[in-house]
Amino acid sequence: MDILHLVDRLEELFNDSRPIWLTHSVIVDEDRMLDLIDQMRVAIPEEIKKAQQIITQRDRILAQAKEEANRTVSLAREKAEKQLEDDELILSAKAKAEQIVDQAHKDAAVTQREADKYILETLTNLEMHMDRLLNQVRNGIKTLQSDTYPIAPKLDTQDEDKDMS
């Protein structure tokens, strides 16, 4: 039985009781009073048990909520750490990529200089070789002109040099 209902019945018993004249006392029905007291003795432990169950349930719910909050905080922390690691990896990768690009530009410049140097050396060697061939051709022409055609007009090799330039 509900303890509040029993308290209401006790109050009703008090209100139904007869006052003793010139005192603050009342006369109550002893049987009804003892019956209410017995019912209260039975109801109070039951109410306490219900209250304890409610407290236990509340504690369990609070523990679950705290556990869920801790798990949420832990997941958020892990996510933040992962994001930070990812950001650091991205920054590191970008820095490495910049280093690679810079090194590639330097290597390309060195390769270009070496290629230009090689081409210049090759062209210089070709020019010297061509000069030797040209001198041999001129000497051959002079030899042929002087031996074969002594009266033929001599070619001016200096004019040829001007024409070829």
GROMACS .gro file of C-alpha atoms in nm:
model
  165
    1MET     CA    1   0.000   0.000   0.000
    2ASP     CA    2   0.118   0.353  -0.076
    3ILE     CA    3   0.269   0.526   0.227
    4LEU     CA    4   0.113   0.858   0.129
    5HIS     CA    5  -0.230   0.697   0.126
    6LEU     CA    6  -0.167   0.564   0.478
    7VAL     CA    7  -0.058   0.910   0.596
    8ASP     CA    8  -0.380   1.051   0.450
    9ARG     CA    9  -0.581   0.789   0.642
   10LEU     CA   10  -0.391   0.877   0.963
   11GLU     CA   11  -0.475   1.242   0.913
   12GLU     CA   12  -0.839   1.149   0.850
   13LEU     CA   13  -0.841   0.946   1.173
   14PHE     CA   14  -0.704   1.247   1.359
   15ASN     CA   15  -0.965   1.478   1.207
   16ASP     CA   16  -1.244   1.233   1.293
   17SER     CA   17  -1.124   1.210   1.655
   18ARG     CA   18  -1.295   1.391   1.940
   19PRO     CA   19  -1.103   1.668   2.118
   20ILE     CA   20  -1.057   1.666   2.493
   21TRP     CA   21  -1.201   1.985   2.630
   22LEU     CA   22  -0.945   2.250   2.741
   23THR     CA   23  -0.647   2.047   2.610
   24HIS     CA   24  -0.470   1.988   2.284
   25SER     CA   25  -0.537   1.618   2.304
   26VAL     CA   26  -0.782   1.407   2.110
   27ILE     CA   27  -0.944   1.071   2.161
   28VAL     CA   28  -0.878   0.833   1.872
   29ASP     CA   29  -1.013   0.493   1.789
   30GLU     CA   30  -0.740   0.264   1.920
   31ASP     CA   31  -0.814  -0.026   1.683
   32ARG     CA   32  -0.809   0.196   1.375
   33MET     CA   33  -0.488   0.364   1.495
   34LEU     CA   34  -0.310   0.034   1.558
   35ASP     CA   35  -0.430  -0.101   1.223
   36LEU     CA   36  -0.287   0.205   1.045
   37ILE     CA   37   0.043   0.171   1.234
   38ASP     CA   38   0.068  -0.196   1.130
   39GLN     CA   39  -0.003  -0.107   0.769
   40MET     CA   40   0.266   0.165   0.786
   41ARG     CA   41   0.517  -0.083   0.928
   42VAL     CA   42   0.451  -0.307   0.631
   43ALA     CA   43   0.440  -0.026   0.372
   44ILE     CA   44   0.749   0.167   0.483
   45PRO     CA   45   1.002  -0.110   0.411
   46GLU     CA   46   0.832  -0.165   0.076
   47GLU     CA   47   0.857   0.208  -0.002
   48ILE     CA   48   1.219   0.209   0.108
   49LYS     CA   49   1.287  -0.091  -0.114
   50LYS     CA   50   1.123   0.092  -0.408
   51ALA     CA   51   1.330   0.402  -0.331
   52GLN     CA   52   1.647   0.192  -0.317
   53GLN     CA   53   1.557   0.033  -0.650
   54ILE     CA   54   1.502   0.377  -0.798
   55ILE     CA   55   1.836   0.496  -0.659
   56THR     CA   56   2.009   0.184  -0.792
   57GLN     CA   57   1.849   0.235  -1.132
   58ARG     CA   58   1.947   0.602  -1.127
   59ASP     CA   59   2.306   0.509  -1.037
   60ARG     CA   60   2.315   0.253  -1.319
   61ILE     CA   61   2.182   0.508  -1.569
   62LEU     CA   62   2.435   0.766  -1.447
   63ALA     CA   63   2.716   0.510  -1.478
   64GLN     CA   64   2.606   0.424  -1.831
   65ALA     CA   65   2.584   0.792  -1.921
   66LYS     CA   66   2.929   0.855  -1.774
   67GLU     CA   67   3.069   0.555  -1.962
   68GLU     CA   68   2.910   0.676  -2.285
   69ALA     CA   69   3.045   1.028  -2.224
   70ASN     CA   70   3.394   0.888  -2.160
   71ARG     CA   71   3.372   0.677  -2.475
   72THR     CA   72   3.257   0.980  -2.676
   73VAL     CA   73   3.541   1.193  -2.537
   74SER     CA   74   3.788   0.913  -2.609
   75LEU     CA   75   3.665   0.876  -2.966
   76ALA     CA   76   3.678   1.253  -3.016
   77ARG     CA   77   4.032   1.262  -2.876
   78GLU     CA   78   4.141   0.975  -3.102
   79LYS     CA   79   3.982   1.144  -3.402
   80ALA     CA   80   4.156   1.473  -3.318
   81GLU     CA   81   4.491   1.294  -3.277
   82LYS     CA   82   4.442   1.111  -3.607
   83GLN     CA   83   4.350   1.437  -3.777
   84LEU     CA   84   4.661   1.597  -3.629
   85GLU     CA   85   4.875   1.305  -3.748
   86ASP     CA   86   4.714   1.326  -4.092
   87ASP     CA   87   4.779   1.701  -4.100
   88GLU     CA   88   5.140   1.643  -3.998
   89LEU     CA   89   5.176   1.372  -4.264
   90ILE     CA   90   5.028   1.604  -4.526
   91LEU     CA   91   5.261   1.886  -4.425
   92SER     CA   92   5.556   1.648  -4.426
   93ALA     CA   93   5.456   1.512  -4.767
   94LYS     CA   94   5.417   1.865  -4.905
   95ALA     CA   95   5.760   1.963  -4.772
   96LYS     CA   96   5.913   1.647  -4.919
   97ALA     CA   97   5.741   1.713  -5.252
   98GLU     CA   98   5.878   2.070  -5.256
   99GLN     CA   99   6.227   1.936  -5.184
  100ILE     CA  100   6.192   1.684  -5.467
  101VAL     CA  101   6.071   1.953  -5.710
  102ASP     CA  102   6.353   2.189  -5.606
  103GLN     CA  103   6.609   1.912  -5.649
  104ALA     CA  104   6.459   1.823  -5.988
  105HIS     CA  105   6.492   2.187  -6.098
  106LYS     CA  106   6.855   2.193  -5.981
  107ASP     CA  107   6.928   1.862  -6.153
  108ALA     CA  108   6.760   1.985  -6.472
  109ALA     CA  109   6.970   2.304  -6.466
  110VAL     CA  110   7.290   2.100  -6.419
  111THR     CA  111   7.187   1.864  -6.699
  112GLN     CA  112   7.109   2.161  -6.926
  113ARG     CA  113   7.450   2.318  -6.855
  114GLU     CA  114   7.626   1.987  -6.918
  115ALA     CA  115   7.428   1.936  -7.241
  116ASP     CA  116   7.513   2.289  -7.357
  117LYS     CA  117   7.881   2.229  -7.273
  118TYR     CA  118   7.879   1.897  -7.462
  119ILE     CA  119   7.710   2.054  -7.765
  120LEU     CA  120   7.958   2.343  -7.763
  121GLU     CA  121   8.253   2.102  -7.744
  122THR     CA  122   8.107   1.887  -8.020
  123LEU     CA  123   8.040   2.186  -8.244
  124THR     CA  124   8.389   2.323  -8.174
  125ASN     CA  125   8.544   1.985  -8.263
  126LEU     CA  126   8.325   1.968  -8.574
  127GLU     CA  127   8.435   2.317  -8.672
  128MET     CA  128   8.803   2.223  -8.630
  129HIS     CA  129   8.748   1.904  -8.828
  130MET     CA  130   8.566   2.098  -9.100
  131ASP     CA  131   8.849   2.355  -9.107
  132ARG     CA  132   9.101   2.072  -9.157
  133LEU     CA  133   8.886   1.920  -9.432
  134LEU     CA  134   8.846   2.260  -9.595
  135ASN     CA  135   9.222   2.315  -9.580
  136GLN     CA  136   9.277   1.971  -9.733
  137VAL     CA  137   9.027   2.050 -10.009
  138ARG     CA  138   9.197   2.385 -10.077
  139ASN     CA  139   9.541   2.225 -10.078
  140GLY     CA  140   9.411   1.957 -10.317
  141ILE     CA  141   9.268   2.223 -10.546
  142LYS     CA  142   9.594   2.420 -10.540
  143THR     CA  143   9.793   2.110 -10.612
  144LEU     CA  144   9.570   2.015 -10.899
  145GLN     CA  145   9.570   2.366 -11.038
  146SER     CA  146   9.942   2.401 -11.030
  147ASP     CA  147  10.014   2.053 -11.169
  148THR     CA  148   9.737   2.007 -11.418
  149TYR     CA  149   9.656   2.348 -11.548
  150PRO     CA  150   9.952   2.574 -11.513
  151ILE     CA  151   9.786   2.841 -11.725
  152ALA     CA  152   9.440   2.818 -11.571
  153PRO     CA  153   9.343   3.101 -11.345
  154LYS     CA  154   9.411   3.034 -10.985
  155LEU     CA  155   9.121   3.042 -10.748
  156ASP     CA  156   9.155   3.290 -10.476
  157THR     CA  157   9.107   3.086 -10.160
  158GLN     CA  158   9.044   3.398  -9.964
  159ASP     CA  159   8.744   3.480 -10.186
  160GLU     CA  160   8.615   3.129 -10.128
  161ASP     CA  161   8.641   3.180  -9.755
  162LYS     CA  162   8.431   3.494  -9.788
  163ASP     CA  163   8.174   3.318 -10.006
  164MET     CA  164   8.143   3.028  -9.765
  165SER     CA  165   8.099   3.246  -9.461
   0.00000   0.00000   0.00000
